[in-house]
């Protein structure tokens, strides 16, 4: 049975200091075009979302930041919200723009051929940057729903040009210590072409912006069969892997809990991160985030489970015998190299992680401890009335 | 240039009598989980939906039936609604059940392990059958959102058993001249397993029900790369192809206009229909329906375009030189056989269809004629206030 | 750390008596259309293949049967071959027909419209049945490469009819204690339509044959995203899951070692097998087989690794707390149910399996023990000259 | 019925001067790992391949160049081969390297961690460049089979570094008027990771080489659902679309005749080419090539059909009413814009192309004329004995 003593001191340090950013919207209701189910106790405002996110951090000890989504998380006083977060043991993280829910954006936001709508979308991003100033966030994350549904509907090339111009205007508005993350997605909501569908497109766009622009890799945003860890390697080689949006999927952008659909893929991704020395965010600049939809399951325990899944995959990646792996690879020993990797994957790292938590004064079983805490029952009783937060589609 | 004279008398008859059923919900707003856009003039009740559907029929002459969706199209007096339809030149078609939007169905409807919820879902279908009595519809169409999001969430096998039992109860409630259509779908809204995900499952279920149960094939409900026309052939061989839900997709269940994403696939499907003598609904029992979401485009012209796309594919299929094709096939002349098929597909059948419409006293250009009719402007002006119809997610 | 004592007596028995059938052709060379690489020591005849397969059994203790492929494994005296197998501690298993490598089958074998070629293909199967008599095998396994590459090339429906007729002739030739397995495959070598592409088609065909015809599920033969364990459940419900061909894939029919691409999927499949009480081949009639191509890795250790992967997934499935799972499912506790399943999956069962092997007098580390045995070096030195076995494409 | 008079003079010129390069290997035998079928008359050496390719040009008038594959097309005297080509009315085109069929390349060629093997692979490319000097070809096309089959088998990142270094050495060896084309492919023959799997990777590699390095887009080398025309636009925007390898597929890299699986996709690709003014190879530098496997169909007529399919798609793209399309796009008239595009696609351009051929003194029906020419019968009679050319896997 492995224990912390199986880790090198550096691996121990990396695991001990690993952090995962949570998304505020994961605590609101989410669903499909067919139905959005609600749950008692669902937050009704950004404060309640942050309170819930803080619970995940309180029990796991590894989720100290919360991303906001604007305008979903719009408040009058961002300083007060930031203070509320700190009072709850977390800080505000990235600011995520939303230019896919206003009627004006029906035919595009940053890519729209209508100058007025494009200006409005650019302004929405400048507003996000202003909020970053107020919250102390250093990163603007952009995911666009832009695209078309039918061949011929618009000029793919013209839209790409307008996108470049819009991003340049947004980038220019950033302060020197702020950065821009551009996320790509294979399809949905657009069904014929998407303006930023793949890592190649996102990379070309951020390369043309400047050094403080990087790519966000959402694990669910790829074509069937795509080797995601290969893209991780490519973006790291290019120095432009800015962040992960972790989740999992069996089909399309299912937004299930990370590690739920293919835990081996999650391990392979973390293995590349560890092998390329990118786990330490301070050094690598790679931010690890969750971006999921808890449609059927309770949200807070769903986030706890997801954070634990990332942590378990990380621990396994840190257990890979790198020297033995390198030797087998050099020998072209296909089975031997695969065996080294699988040895780590097959290891049950939960005892090791229980130790790590006890070392930090946490309950060794965050998931169980949270369920036993009575928090879910408490908020279900308290949060009555009002409008539950959701995607607002 | 081909003309009606290129058709055999039987082909001419088949093309002239072809009908396509419309879905009432296609005239309401539709969208994705990210956003549902609205359009001025969108119907606010079943009457307005039928009025719009009747426009499609008035201009194309081939869409004389309108499917209802219950409870979206619930009205007090179905006899009155049926009369309204007739007054507008159409009749009411299938009744579609909806057991995916009530909170009770969060964990399943006909497959739910909770007997009370399952009974409620069965009752909802009996209610639909009662409505069929009132509207004169002879077909109950069932599409279920049932499934699970996570491995282990429920027993796949137990759910299949409960599904079989529920369907048997519903089937038993049908009158002798009524039938049941069971639709399958690869995924969505469920993201791990879907209870009726493929034609094999749907077929097993309907085979165990009895002779008046058949399968509905929605062209967008398949895994990537699936050969849909092969399934058409299989269901026809089994005598259980009850209906099509036509639409198209590039990715998942995009619900774009039929023929918009892959017109050659639509032609191949119609080619199998024609070659297996299943175009005549009276003889084959195959009902041809549209099931689409007009998210960005205007709904009525979107339906007109779709109906025309089916009609054009049908005309091409009727132009295939069956004798030459059979000869080339018998000779194992791969290129020759493919050439015979492609000759028909490459033909521009629009002149021929203009002739056909003139023969029927219709405008040869239904799409243009409708746009020129002023109807869209009229309803946009009239239908102010109220709640636009939509999926109600 | 789990040990055998964590298993119920029945689970212990099931794990202890589990068997996996090997394919003779896995020990020959395999590759892609681009290149087939060879390895020193590759068998040159069926005897050497069986000798190699026997090594896998000698070290794992769970692979006591070897499938033959006719004509690849054609010998003069099958009684002698069977005796050779027994002398090496294994027995001959299924007979696999091959009607995809003769020039005559270019346009189909059992589906060919040419009566002479179809008769030849039927005769090839009768020959396999004759061999079964000589080897004592009770199962004829049929996988067909039949299909077309271009729309129009042949009649999909006509081919299905001819397939049914051909299979009926073959089935009629079986002795009463012999059975027929029909395997389906999504695509390849045919690239437009395949005559038995999915479980629905295979099931319809075997249902029309009789009770001794069942379906073989090759885990790599599905469309992207297909939920394979769902199909396992469906075929078990229908009483027609005859066998698995285990392997894994990231893309198409990659034929990698089972468990190498998605070990969680393998676990989910075994979990359904265990939960539906189908692990005991004697009772369920389900035969578990490997069907892989070892292109780059050594074949014998590749087979050992694969057998161990199946065994590990089985052990995990046997550790699932079925009562807790059923309770969580009944409570619609999505996360709780998933957690029960994942608890078993996250468990490192290798210590338990080492115990099991020691109980049987085997080396606890079959993979390492085989490598240390010197067998690979021995056969590389001995098997010089002659023609290495391969697919013979 | 459209005629040449429907084209603008510039469109007429573009269509009239369009050329498509043929691949020598398309005239040899090809197949799958299961079977390679042969045909009477299949070429046995590069001269016979060129003779066959010249037939395609003689009848279509649009395929004046033939790509070679080294070492498949290795000859003693390339000057003589080039003269033979000219005598047959064609010229030699690109030189394609082959570093996927030597046993040494089992674990990689340009990416191999063994310096000796990597040097050998680099030398193989230098040899190709030497041949280019002898044949007068200006382009080296590189497609690599490099990749791994199992997670852990090798370092993805290390291989990428070695690839960059190898390509730089090859690029440095080019003369100033020679260029390098790098082709990407989603998967196969590697089944876990491929070293150049997507356009992003290929683009990053060629960008780091220099201005005379561009990307080759093979239409069959993408993940399911990929929007290929989007990639066309992206590579054109980046100034790095060097060439197309045209073919089509329903599933993986099926290598069927271009336009056979999805003629609408082919049209959409050509539509982007035309709309971005990249049809004129002289100006755009984009080379249009066929890369197909004629497994079941006769090769020469298969190539003729493919060339005609590209030509028809081009003619349709040239018929798109660009002004009307731009207007509809500017108006966000989704249906209107799509209708403009579909009007061109629905047009039967075969009469127009017959005119074009007559204008050039060609038979208006190249496919039929070739079949009637007796060439197939002649070579079947003459080419007896010897070894038919093939992929040599």
PDB file of C-alpha atoms in Angstrom, chain B residues 107 112-113 150-157 160-161 186 192-195 197-201 203-204 223-227 229-230 233-234 237 264 268 272 276 325 329 332 334 337-338 341, chain C residues 107 112-113 150-157 160-161 186 192-195 197-201 203-204 223-227 229-230 233-234 237 264 268 272 276 325 329 332 334 337-338 341:
ATOM      1  CA  UNK B 107     -34.355  10.018 -12.895  1.00  0.00           C
ATOM      2  CA  UNK B 112     -38.172   4.948 -13.243  1.00  0.00           C
ATOM      3  CA  UNK B 113     -37.754   2.557 -10.327  1.00  0.00           C
ATOM      4  CA  UNK B 150     -22.941   8.242 -14.587  1.00  0.00           C
ATOM      5  CA  UNK B 151     -21.835   4.635 -14.562  1.00  0.00           C
ATOM      6  CA  UNK B 152     -23.555   2.891 -11.673  1.00  0.00           C
ATOM      7  CA  UNK B 153     -26.316   5.479 -11.388  1.00  0.00           C
ATOM      8  CA  UNK B 154     -28.957   2.861 -12.122  1.00  0.00           C
ATOM      9  CA  UNK B 155     -29.335  -0.671 -13.397  1.00  0.00           C
ATOM     10  CA  UNK B 156     -29.337  -0.629 -17.186  1.00  0.00           C
ATOM     11  CA  UNK B 157     -31.019  -3.996 -17.191  1.00  0.00           C
ATOM     12  CA  UNK B 160     -34.959  -2.062 -19.696  1.00  0.00           C
ATOM     13  CA  UNK B 161     -37.349  -4.405 -17.902  1.00  0.00           C
ATOM     14  CA  UNK B 186     -27.954   7.875 -29.379  1.00  0.00           C
ATOM     15  CA  UNK B 192     -23.787   7.991 -19.945  1.00  0.00           C
ATOM     16  CA  UNK B 193     -26.466   5.612 -21.085  1.00  0.00           C
ATOM     17  CA  UNK B 194     -29.756   6.151 -22.869  1.00  0.00           C
ATOM     18  CA  UNK B 195     -32.534   3.629 -22.424  1.00  0.00           C
ATOM     19  CA  UNK B 197     -30.209   4.426 -27.819  1.00  0.00           C
ATOM     20  CA  UNK B 198     -30.303   2.480 -31.061  1.00  0.00           C
ATOM     21  CA  UNK B 199     -32.512   0.752 -33.590  1.00  0.00           C
ATOM     22  CA  UNK B 200     -31.761  -2.656 -32.119  1.00  0.00           C
ATOM     23  CA  UNK B 201     -33.154  -1.699 -28.738  1.00  0.00           C
ATOM     24  CA  UNK B 203     -36.874  -2.964 -32.441  1.00  0.00           C
ATOM     25  CA  UNK B 204     -36.628  -5.507 -29.598  1.00  0.00           C
ATOM     26  CA  UNK B 223     -23.406   7.617 -33.595  1.00  0.00           C
ATOM     27  CA  UNK B 224     -20.879   9.381 -35.812  1.00  0.00           C
ATOM     28  CA  UNK B 225     -20.369   7.549 -39.081  1.00  0.00           C
ATOM     29  CA  UNK B 226     -23.485   5.414 -38.827  1.00  0.00           C
ATOM     30  CA  UNK B 227     -24.856   4.272 -42.181  1.00  0.00           C
ATOM     31  CA  UNK B 229     -29.787   3.960 -44.988  1.00  0.00           C
ATOM     32  CA  UNK B 230     -28.606   0.543 -43.853  1.00  0.00           C
ATOM     33  CA  UNK B 233     -33.243  -1.322 -44.988  1.00  0.00           C
ATOM     34  CA  UNK B 234     -33.068  -3.373 -41.798  1.00  0.00           C
ATOM     35  CA  UNK B 237     -36.946  -5.968 -43.795  1.00  0.00           C
ATOM     36  CA  UNK B 264     -26.315  13.005 -50.468  1.00  0.00           C
ATOM     37  CA  UNK B 268     -29.367   7.619 -50.284  1.00  0.00           C
ATOM     38  CA  UNK B 272     -33.547   2.804 -50.355  1.00  0.00           C
ATOM     39  CA  UNK B 276     -37.818  -1.164 -51.519  1.00  0.00           C
ATOM     40  CA  UNK B 325     -28.380  -0.285 -61.592  1.00  0.00           C
ATOM     41  CA  UNK B 329     -24.678  -4.684 -59.601  1.00  0.00           C
ATOM     42  CA  UNK B 332     -20.015  -6.452 -59.993  1.00  0.00           C
ATOM     43  CA  UNK B 334     -18.509  -1.094 -58.963  1.00  0.00           C
ATOM     44  CA  UNK B 337     -23.315   0.924 -60.459  1.00  0.00           C
ATOM     45  CA  UNK B 338     -22.104   3.951 -58.563  1.00  0.00           C
ATOM     46  CA  UNK B 341     -26.757   6.254 -58.771  1.00  0.00           C
TER      47      UNK B 341
ATOM     48  CA  UNK C 107     -17.458  -8.643 -53.892  1.00  0.00           C
ATOM     49  CA  UNK C 112     -22.350 -12.619 -53.013  1.00  0.00           C
ATOM     50  CA  UNK C 113     -24.906 -12.472 -55.798  1.00  0.00           C
ATOM     51  CA  UNK C 150     -19.575   2.778 -52.780  1.00  0.00           C
ATOM     52  CA  UNK C 151     -23.234   3.754 -52.646  1.00  0.00           C
ATOM     53  CA  UNK C 152     -25.075   1.784 -55.308  1.00  0.00           C
ATOM     54  CA  UNK C 153     -22.395  -0.895 -55.595  1.00  0.00           C
ATOM     55  CA  UNK C 154     -24.856  -3.574 -54.548  1.00  0.00           C
ATOM     56  CA  UNK C 155     -28.295  -4.018 -53.040  1.00  0.00           C
ATOM     57  CA  UNK C 156     -28.039  -3.774 -49.273  1.00  0.00           C
ATOM     58  CA  UNK C 157     -31.321  -5.582 -48.954  1.00  0.00           C
ATOM     59  CA  UNK C 160     -29.083  -9.283 -46.339  1.00  0.00           C
ATOM     60  CA  UNK C 161     -31.420 -11.858 -47.852  1.00  0.00           C
ATOM     61  CA  UNK C 186     -18.904  -1.324 -37.732  1.00  0.00           C
ATOM     62  CA  UNK C 192     -19.490   2.241 -47.380  1.00  0.00           C
ATOM     63  CA  UNK C 193     -21.701  -0.445 -45.932  1.00  0.00           C
ATOM     64  CA  UNK C 194     -20.912  -3.592 -44.001  1.00  0.00           C
ATOM     65  CA  UNK C 195     -23.346  -6.484 -44.125  1.00  0.00           C
ATOM     66  CA  UNK C 197     -22.337  -3.794 -38.929  1.00  0.00           C
ATOM     67  CA  UNK C 198     -24.077  -3.765 -35.570  1.00  0.00           C
ATOM     68  CA  UNK C 199     -25.556  -5.891 -32.827  1.00  0.00           C
ATOM     69  CA  UNK C 200     -29.083  -5.353 -34.108  1.00  0.00           C
ATOM     70  CA  UNK C 201     -28.277  -6.918 -37.459  1.00  0.00           C
ATOM     71  CA  UNK C 203     -29.168 -10.443 -33.467  1.00  0.00           C
ATOM     72  CA  UNK C 204     -31.870 -10.463 -36.160  1.00  0.00           C
ATOM     73  CA  UNK C 223     -19.093   3.443 -33.766  1.00  0.00           C
ATOM     74  CA  UNK C 224     -17.290   6.153 -31.809  1.00  0.00           C
ATOM     75  CA  UNK C 225     -18.959   6.811 -28.477  1.00  0.00           C
ATOM     76  CA  UNK C 226     -20.978   3.610 -28.416  1.00  0.00           C
ATOM     77  CA  UNK C 227     -21.851   2.400 -24.926  1.00  0.00           C
ATOM     78  CA  UNK C 229     -21.806  -2.351 -21.809  1.00  0.00           C
ATOM     79  CA  UNK C 230     -25.328  -1.367 -22.812  1.00  0.00           C
ATOM     80  CA  UNK C 233     -26.929  -6.000 -21.277  1.00  0.00           C
ATOM     81  CA  UNK C 234     -29.163  -6.088 -24.348  1.00  0.00           C
ATOM     82  CA  UNK C 237     -31.489  -9.929 -21.966  1.00  0.00           C
ATOM     83  CA  UNK C 264     -12.602   1.771 -17.113  1.00  0.00           C
ATOM     84  CA  UNK C 268     -17.867  -1.479 -16.780  1.00  0.00           C
ATOM     85  CA  UNK C 272     -22.488  -5.827 -16.170  1.00  0.00           C
ATOM     86  CA  UNK C 276     -26.211 -10.148 -14.520  1.00  0.00           C
ATOM     87  CA  UNK C 325     -25.118  -0.114  -5.077  1.00  0.00           C
ATOM     88  CA  UNK C 329     -29.777   3.296  -7.020  1.00  0.00           C
ATOM     89  CA  UNK C 332     -31.693   7.904  -6.790  1.00  0.00           C
ATOM     90  CA  UNK C 334     -26.489   9.544  -8.229  1.00  0.00           C
ATOM     91  CA  UNK C 337     -24.182   4.921  -6.588  1.00  0.00           C
ATOM     92  CA  UNK C 338     -21.322   6.121  -8.741  1.00  0.00           C
ATOM     93  CA  UNK C 341     -18.826   1.586  -8.394  1.00  0.00           C
TER      94      UNK C 341
END
